[in-house]
Amino acid sequence: MSETIYRALALSVVKHSYLPDAVAAHPRFQLVAVADDPDRPTWTHERNQLYAEQAGIPYLRDVASALKDCDLVVVSSEAERHCELAIRAAMAGKHLVVDKPLSPQLSECDALVRAVAENKVKCLVWNRNLLPALLDARAALQSGAIGSLRAIHCDFYFSKDAGPPKGSRGPDDPPINWLARQLEAHADGSDGGVGLEALGELQIEGIYPLAYIQMLVQSPVTRVFARTTTHFHQANADHEVDDLATVSLEIANGCVGSLCIGRIGAAAHPDIGEIKLHLLGSKGSLVISEARPEVAIYARNQPATEFKHRRVADENNYLLMQNFADALDHDRDTILNAQGARDIAATVQAALESARTGTAIATIS
């Protein structure tokens, strides 16, 4: 096993910090600094500085200079900056760990794919494919336990709030400021859509279930049909972005897929949400709960915000970074690379266009 310790630069830590934390927790990686551009808004500098102080590393307001002293970058910025920062790092010859979603703009995803290929760097886009339930699902398929996969469905409902419930504001009230709401959401970790651009649930979280389907089916999505709505949250309604959606998928190898996704509110579930896979094969079927294995804890004086059901044996973050270390050591691909994440972004874009037009839409290859 290689003993190389890879030096990692965190580029803009303005969301909840699970990504740089996961990198720092793996023994093969060392966080050396946080960096961002000097002209960023004050709140971004405050968050970057705070994370740097907590991690005991410097905060540098000069990305170009910081890129000279690292092996890889960890991009944890606003979603609309993911590709821009990652491309700059790739052009400097640095390997990439990029937070999801890759980008709300498919053209930016294409530019990143080109930059990764031209500069021969590795790219891991964050995902949940190495959760125990997903590993078991993949093993069951590879062993032929249910024969050839014919159909796959994923329920992906996050039991997190997104501000005031829909209908809680008067008709003359101004729309909720998207960025202000996301900054407020930082306290409970529900700020996945932080940034100036309002993003719906398909754009923020759709990469997770679509990455499950991509990994298990091993064939590209060719056409989608989708329906979206704003059912739960006023901020989503004010900005006309979905918090609930259904997507049907035509897949190149003949398998059919479907997805239901939503941010359903903290009161809706004792765990992080109802997240489940249904697989139908030529010889049998599987229903897999993504949260398993888990334990349930009910106690006196338990905080209302505490999840009563808790995952155990979850090593997803460690395994993702081990997958990245293996890619660097042995010139292998990562479990979700820039091209794979780009293809998921194309599926999301097609789904949003389908919902807007009411027609099936081909994905852009």
Coordinates of C-alpha atoms in Angstrom, one line a residue:
M1 CA 0.0 0.0 0.0
S2 CA 1.3 3.5 -0.9
E3 CA 2.3 5.6 2.0
T4 CA 1.9 8.9 0.1
I5 CA 0.0 11.6 2.0
Y6 CA -1.9 13.8 -0.4
R7 CA -2.1 17.5 0.5
A8 CA -5.6 18.9 0.1
L9 CA -6.7 22.5 -0.4
A10 CA -10.3 23.3 0.6
L11 CA -11.7 25.8 -2.0
S12 CA -14.5 27.8 -0.3
V13 CA -16.1 26.0 2.7
V14 CA -19.5 27.9 2.8
K15 CA -21.9 25.0 3.2
H16 CA -22.0 22.4 6.0
S17 CA -18.5 21.0 6.1
Y18 CA -19.0 17.3 5.6
L19 CA -16.8 17.2 2.5
P20 CA -13.6 18.7 3.8
D21 CA -14.2 16.9 7.1
A22 CA -14.4 13.6 5.3
V23 CA -11.1 14.4 3.5
A24 CA -9.4 15.4 6.7
A25 CA -10.6 12.2 8.5
H26 CA -8.9 9.8 6.1
P27 CA -5.2 9.1 7.0
R28 CA -4.0 9.4 3.4
F29 CA -5.1 13.1 3.1
Q30 CA -4.0 16.2 4.9
L31 CA -5.9 19.5 4.7
V32 CA -3.3 22.3 4.4
A33 CA -5.4 25.4 3.8
V34 CA -8.7 27.0 2.9
A35 CA -8.8 29.4 0.0
D36 CA -11.2 31.6 -1.9
D37 CA -11.1 34.7 -4.1
P38 CA -10.7 38.1 -2.3
D39 CA -13.8 39.7 -3.9
R40 CA -16.3 37.2 -2.4
P41 CA -19.1 38.4 -0.1
T42 CA -18.4 39.0 3.5
W43 CA -20.4 36.0 4.7
T44 CA -18.3 33.6 2.6
H45 CA -15.1 35.0 4.1
E46 CA -16.5 34.6 7.6
R47 CA -17.4 31.0 7.0
N48 CA -14.1 30.2 5.4
Q49 CA -12.2 31.8 8.2
L50 CA -14.2 30.0 10.9
Y51 CA -13.6 26.6 9.3
A52 CA -9.9 27.3 8.9
E53 CA -9.6 28.2 12.5
Q54 CA -11.5 25.1 13.6
A55 CA -9.3 22.9 11.4
G56 CA -6.1 24.7 12.5
I57 CA -5.1 25.7 9.0
P58 CA -4.6 29.1 7.3
Y59 CA -7.3 30.9 5.2
L60 CA -5.8 32.4 2.0
R61 CA -7.7 35.0 0.0
D62 CA -5.8 34.1 -3.2
V63 CA -6.8 30.9 -5.0
A64 CA -4.0 31.0 -7.6
S65 CA -1.3 31.2 -5.0
A66 CA -2.9 28.5 -2.8
L67 CA -3.1 26.1 -5.8
K68 CA 0.7 26.0 -6.0
D69 CA 1.0 24.1 -2.7
C70 CA -1.4 21.1 -2.9
D71 CA -2.0 17.8 -4.6
L72 CA -5.8 18.1 -4.8
V73 CA -8.7 20.5 -4.1
V74 CA -11.9 20.0 -2.2
V75 CA -14.7 22.2 -3.7
S76 CA -17.4 23.0 -1.2
S77 CA -18.7 26.3 -2.4
E78 CA -22.1 27.5 -3.5
A79 CA -23.5 25.1 -6.1
E80 CA -23.2 27.7 -9.0
R81 CA -19.4 27.9 -8.4
H82 CA -18.6 24.2 -8.2
C83 CA -17.5 23.8 -11.8
E84 CA -15.8 27.2 -12.1
L85 CA -13.5 26.5 -9.1
A86 CA -13.0 22.9 -10.1
I87 CA -12.0 23.9 -13.7
R88 CA -9.4 26.4 -12.3
A89 CA -8.0 23.7 -10.2
A90 CA -7.9 21.1 -13.0
M91 CA -6.1 23.6 -15.2
A92 CA -3.5 23.9 -12.5
G93 CA -3.1 20.1 -12.6
K94 CA -4.8 19.4 -9.3
H95 CA -7.0 16.4 -8.6
L96 CA -10.6 17.1 -7.6
V97 CA -13.1 16.2 -4.9
V98 CA -16.3 18.2 -5.7
D99 CA -19.5 18.6 -3.7
K100 CA -22.8 17.9 -5.3
P101 CA -24.6 19.0 -7.4
L102 CA -21.9 19.3 -10.0
S103 CA -23.7 22.4 -11.6
P104 CA -27.2 23.5 -12.5
Q105 CA -25.7 24.4 -15.9
L106 CA -24.9 21.5 -18.3
S107 CA -22.5 23.6 -20.3
E108 CA -20.4 24.1 -17.1
C109 CA -20.4 20.3 -16.5
D110 CA -19.2 19.7 -20.1
A111 CA -16.4 22.2 -19.6
L112 CA -15.3 20.4 -16.4
V113 CA -15.3 17.1 -18.2
R114 CA -13.0 18.5 -20.8
A115 CA -10.7 20.1 -18.3
V116 CA -10.4 16.9 -16.3
A117 CA -9.5 14.9 -19.5
E118 CA -7.1 17.5 -20.9
N119 CA -5.2 17.8 -17.7
K120 CA -5.3 14.1 -16.8
V121 CA -6.5 14.6 -13.2
K122 CA -8.8 12.5 -11.1
C123 CA -12.2 13.7 -10.1
L124 CA -14.6 12.4 -7.4
V125 CA -18.1 13.9 -7.2
W126 CA -19.6 13.4 -3.8
N127 CA -22.2 10.6 -3.6
R128 CA -23.7 8.0 -1.2
N129 CA -23.0 4.9 -3.4
L130 CA -20.9 3.2 -0.7
L131 CA -23.5 3.0 2.0
P132 CA -23.9 -0.6 3.3
A133 CA -27.4 -1.0 1.6
L134 CA -26.0 0.1 -1.8
L135 CA -23.0 -2.2 -1.5
D136 CA -25.4 -5.1 -0.7
A137 CA -27.6 -4.2 -3.6
R138 CA -24.7 -4.1 -6.0
A139 CA -23.4 -7.4 -4.7
A140 CA -26.8 -9.1 -5.1
L141 CA -27.1 -7.9 -8.7
Q142 CA -23.6 -9.0 -9.5
S143 CA -24.2 -12.5 -8.0
G144 CA -27.3 -13.0 -10.2
A145 CA -29.6 -13.2 -7.1
I146 CA -32.6 -11.7 -9.0
G147 CA -31.4 -12.4 -12.5
S148 CA -31.2 -9.6 -15.1
L149 CA -32.4 -6.3 -13.9
R150 CA -35.6 -5.2 -15.6
A151 CA -36.8 -2.3 -13.6
I152 CA -35.6 0.0 -10.8
H153 CA -37.4 2.5 -8.6
C154 CA -36.0 4.8 -5.9
D155 CA -38.0 6.7 -3.2
F156 CA -35.8 9.6 -2.0
Y157 CA -37.7 11.7 0.5
F158 CA -35.6 13.9 2.8
S159 CA -37.3 14.8 6.1
K160 CA -35.8 18.3 6.4
D161 CA -37.5 21.6 6.5
A162 CA -36.9 24.5 4.0
G163 CA -38.2 27.4 6.0
P164 CA -41.9 28.5 6.4
P165 CA -44.5 26.0 5.1
K166 CA -46.3 26.8 1.9
G167 CA -49.3 29.1 2.4
S168 CA -47.9 30.6 5.6
R169 CA -47.4 34.1 4.1
G170 CA -49.9 36.6 2.9
P171 CA -50.5 37.5 -0.8
D172 CA -48.8 40.9 -0.3
D173 CA -45.8 39.6 1.5
P174 CA -42.5 39.9 -0.5
P175 CA -40.9 36.6 -1.6
I176 CA -38.5 34.9 0.8
N177 CA -34.9 35.8 -0.1
W178 CA -33.3 32.6 -1.2
L179 CA -29.8 33.3 0.0
A180 CA -31.0 34.6 3.3
R181 CA -33.1 31.5 3.8
Q182 CA -30.1 29.3 3.0
L183 CA -27.8 31.1 5.4
E184 CA -30.4 30.6 8.1
A185 CA -30.6 26.9 7.2
H186 CA -26.9 26.5 7.8
A187 CA -27.6 25.9 11.5
D188 CA -29.4 22.6 11.0
G189 CA -27.5 21.4 7.9
S190 CA -30.4 21.9 5.4
D191 CA -28.5 24.6 3.3
G192 CA -27.8 22.3 0.3
G193 CA -29.0 25.0 -2.1
V194 CA -26.9 27.8 -0.7
G195 CA -26.1 30.5 -3.3
L196 CA -27.8 33.2 -5.2
E197 CA -29.5 30.8 -7.7
A198 CA -32.6 29.1 -6.4
L199 CA -32.5 25.4 -6.8
G200 CA -35.2 22.8 -6.5
E201 CA -34.9 19.4 -4.9
L202 CA -34.2 17.6 -8.2
Q203 CA -31.2 19.9 -8.7
I204 CA -29.9 19.8 -5.1
E205 CA -30.4 16.1 -4.2
G206 CA -31.3 14.4 -7.4
I207 CA -27.6 13.3 -7.9
Y208 CA -27.9 10.9 -5.0
P209 CA -30.7 8.6 -6.2
L210 CA -29.7 9.0 -9.9
A211 CA -26.2 7.9 -8.9
Y212 CA -27.7 4.8 -7.3
I213 CA -29.5 4.0 -10.5
Q214 CA -26.5 4.7 -12.6
M215 CA -24.3 2.4 -10.6
L216 CA -26.7 -0.4 -10.4
V217 CA -28.0 -0.4 -14.0
Q218 CA -24.7 0.4 -15.7
S219 CA -26.3 1.9 -18.7
P220 CA -27.1 5.5 -19.7
V221 CA -30.5 7.2 -19.4
T222 CA -31.8 8.2 -22.8
R223 CA -35.2 9.8 -22.2
V224 CA -37.2 11.1 -19.3
F225 CA -40.7 12.1 -18.3
A226 CA -41.2 14.2 -15.2
R227 CA -43.7 16.0 -13.1
T228 CA -42.7 18.6 -10.5
T229 CA -44.5 20.7 -7.9
T230 CA -44.1 22.9 -4.9
H231 CA -46.1 21.2 -2.2
F232 CA -44.4 21.9 1.1
H233 CA -42.2 25.0 1.4
Q234 CA -42.9 28.7 0.8
A235 CA -39.4 29.6 -0.3
N236 CA -39.6 27.0 -3.1
A237 CA -43.0 28.4 -4.1
D238 CA -41.8 32.0 -4.1
H239 CA -38.9 31.0 -6.5
E240 CA -40.9 28.5 -8.6
V241 CA -38.5 25.6 -7.9
D242 CA -39.7 22.1 -6.9
D243 CA -39.7 20.4 -3.5
L244 CA -41.5 17.3 -4.9
A245 CA -41.0 15.4 -8.2
T246 CA -41.5 12.2 -10.0
V247 CA -39.3 11.1 -12.9
S248 CA -39.6 8.1 -15.3
L249 CA -36.5 6.9 -17.0
E250 CA -35.9 5.1 -20.3
I251 CA -32.5 3.4 -20.2
A252 CA -30.3 2.3 -23.1
N253 CA -30.1 -1.4 -22.1
G254 CA -33.9 -1.7 -22.0
C255 CA -34.2 -1.4 -18.2
V256 CA -36.8 1.1 -17.0
G257 CA -36.4 3.3 -14.0
S258 CA -38.3 5.8 -11.9
L259 CA -37.7 8.1 -9.1
C260 CA -39.8 10.0 -6.5
I261 CA -38.0 12.8 -4.6
G262 CA -39.0 15.4 -2.2
R263 CA -38.0 17.5 0.8
I264 CA -40.9 16.6 3.0
G265 CA -40.3 18.4 6.3
A266 CA -38.7 17.4 9.6
A267 CA -42.0 16.2 11.2
A268 CA -42.6 13.7 8.4
H269 CA -40.2 10.9 9.5
P270 CA -38.2 9.7 12.6
D271 CA -35.1 9.3 10.5
I272 CA -33.5 11.5 7.8
G273 CA -36.3 10.4 5.5
E274 CA -37.9 7.5 3.5
I275 CA -35.2 6.4 1.1
K276 CA -35.7 3.0 -0.5
L277 CA -34.8 1.1 -3.6
H278 CA -37.0 -1.4 -5.4
L279 CA -35.3 -3.7 -7.9
L280 CA -37.2 -6.1 -10.2
G281 CA -35.2 -8.8 -12.0
S282 CA -35.9 -11.7 -14.4
K283 CA -35.8 -14.1 -11.4
G284 CA -36.9 -12.1 -8.4
S285 CA -37.0 -8.8 -6.7
L286 CA -35.4 -6.8 -3.9
V287 CA -36.6 -4.0 -1.7
I288 CA -33.7 -2.2 0.0
S289 CA -33.9 0.5 2.7
E290 CA -31.0 2.9 2.3
A291 CA -30.9 3.6 6.0
R292 CA -30.2 0.0 7.1
P293 CA -28.6 -1.0 9.3
E294 CA -30.0 1.3 11.9
V295 CA -31.1 1.5 15.6
A296 CA -34.0 3.3 17.1
I297 CA -33.5 5.3 20.3
Y298 CA -36.5 6.7 22.3
A299 CA -35.7 8.3 25.6
R300 CA -37.1 10.8 28.2
N301 CA -36.2 14.4 27.5
Q302 CA -35.1 13.6 24.0
P303 CA -34.6 16.8 21.9
A304 CA -37.4 17.2 19.4
T305 CA -34.8 17.8 16.6
E306 CA -32.9 14.6 17.3
F307 CA -33.3 11.7 14.8
K308 CA -34.8 8.8 16.7
H309 CA -33.6 6.3 14.1
R310 CA -29.8 6.4 13.6
R311 CA -27.7 4.7 10.9
V312 CA -24.9 2.4 12.1
A313 CA -22.0 0.9 10.2
D314 CA -22.0 3.9 7.8
E315 CA -18.5 4.2 6.4
N316 CA -19.6 5.9 3.2
N317 CA -17.4 9.0 3.6
Y318 CA -14.3 7.0 4.5
L319 CA -14.9 4.5 1.7
L320 CA -15.3 7.4 -0.8
M321 CA -11.9 8.8 0.2
Q322 CA -10.4 5.3 0.0
N323 CA -11.8 5.0 -3.5
F324 CA -10.2 8.3 -4.3
A325 CA -6.8 7.3 -2.8
D326 CA -7.0 4.1 -4.9
A327 CA -7.7 6.1 -8.0
L328 CA -4.6 8.3 -7.3
D329 CA -2.4 5.4 -6.4
H330 CA -3.2 3.1 -9.3
D331 CA -4.5 5.4 -12.0
R332 CA -8.1 4.1 -11.7
D333 CA -11.4 5.8 -12.1
T334 CA -13.5 7.0 -9.2
I335 CA -16.9 5.6 -8.3
L336 CA -18.5 8.8 -9.6
N337 CA -16.3 10.8 -11.9
A338 CA -16.9 14.1 -13.7
Q339 CA -18.5 12.3 -16.8
G340 CA -20.8 10.3 -14.6
A341 CA -21.9 13.4 -12.7
R342 CA -22.3 15.3 -16.0
D343 CA -24.6 12.6 -17.3
I344 CA -26.7 12.8 -14.1
A345 CA -26.9 16.6 -14.6
A346 CA -28.2 16.0 -18.2
T347 CA -30.9 13.7 -16.8
V348 CA -31.9 16.4 -14.3
Q349 CA -32.0 19.1 -17.0
A350 CA -34.1 16.8 -19.2
A351 CA -36.5 16.1 -16.3
L352 CA -37.0 19.8 -15.6
E353 CA -37.6 20.5 -19.3
S354 CA -40.1 17.6 -19.3
A355 CA -41.9 19.0 -16.3
R356 CA -42.1 22.4 -18.0
T357 CA -43.4 21.1 -21.3
G358 CA -45.4 18.1 -20.3
T359 CA -43.5 15.9 -22.8
A360 CA -40.8 13.2 -22.7
I361 CA -37.4 14.7 -23.3
A362 CA -34.2 13.0 -24.6
T363 CA -31.1 13.5 -22.5
I364 CA -28.1 15.3 -24.1
S365 CA -25.2 12.9 -24.6

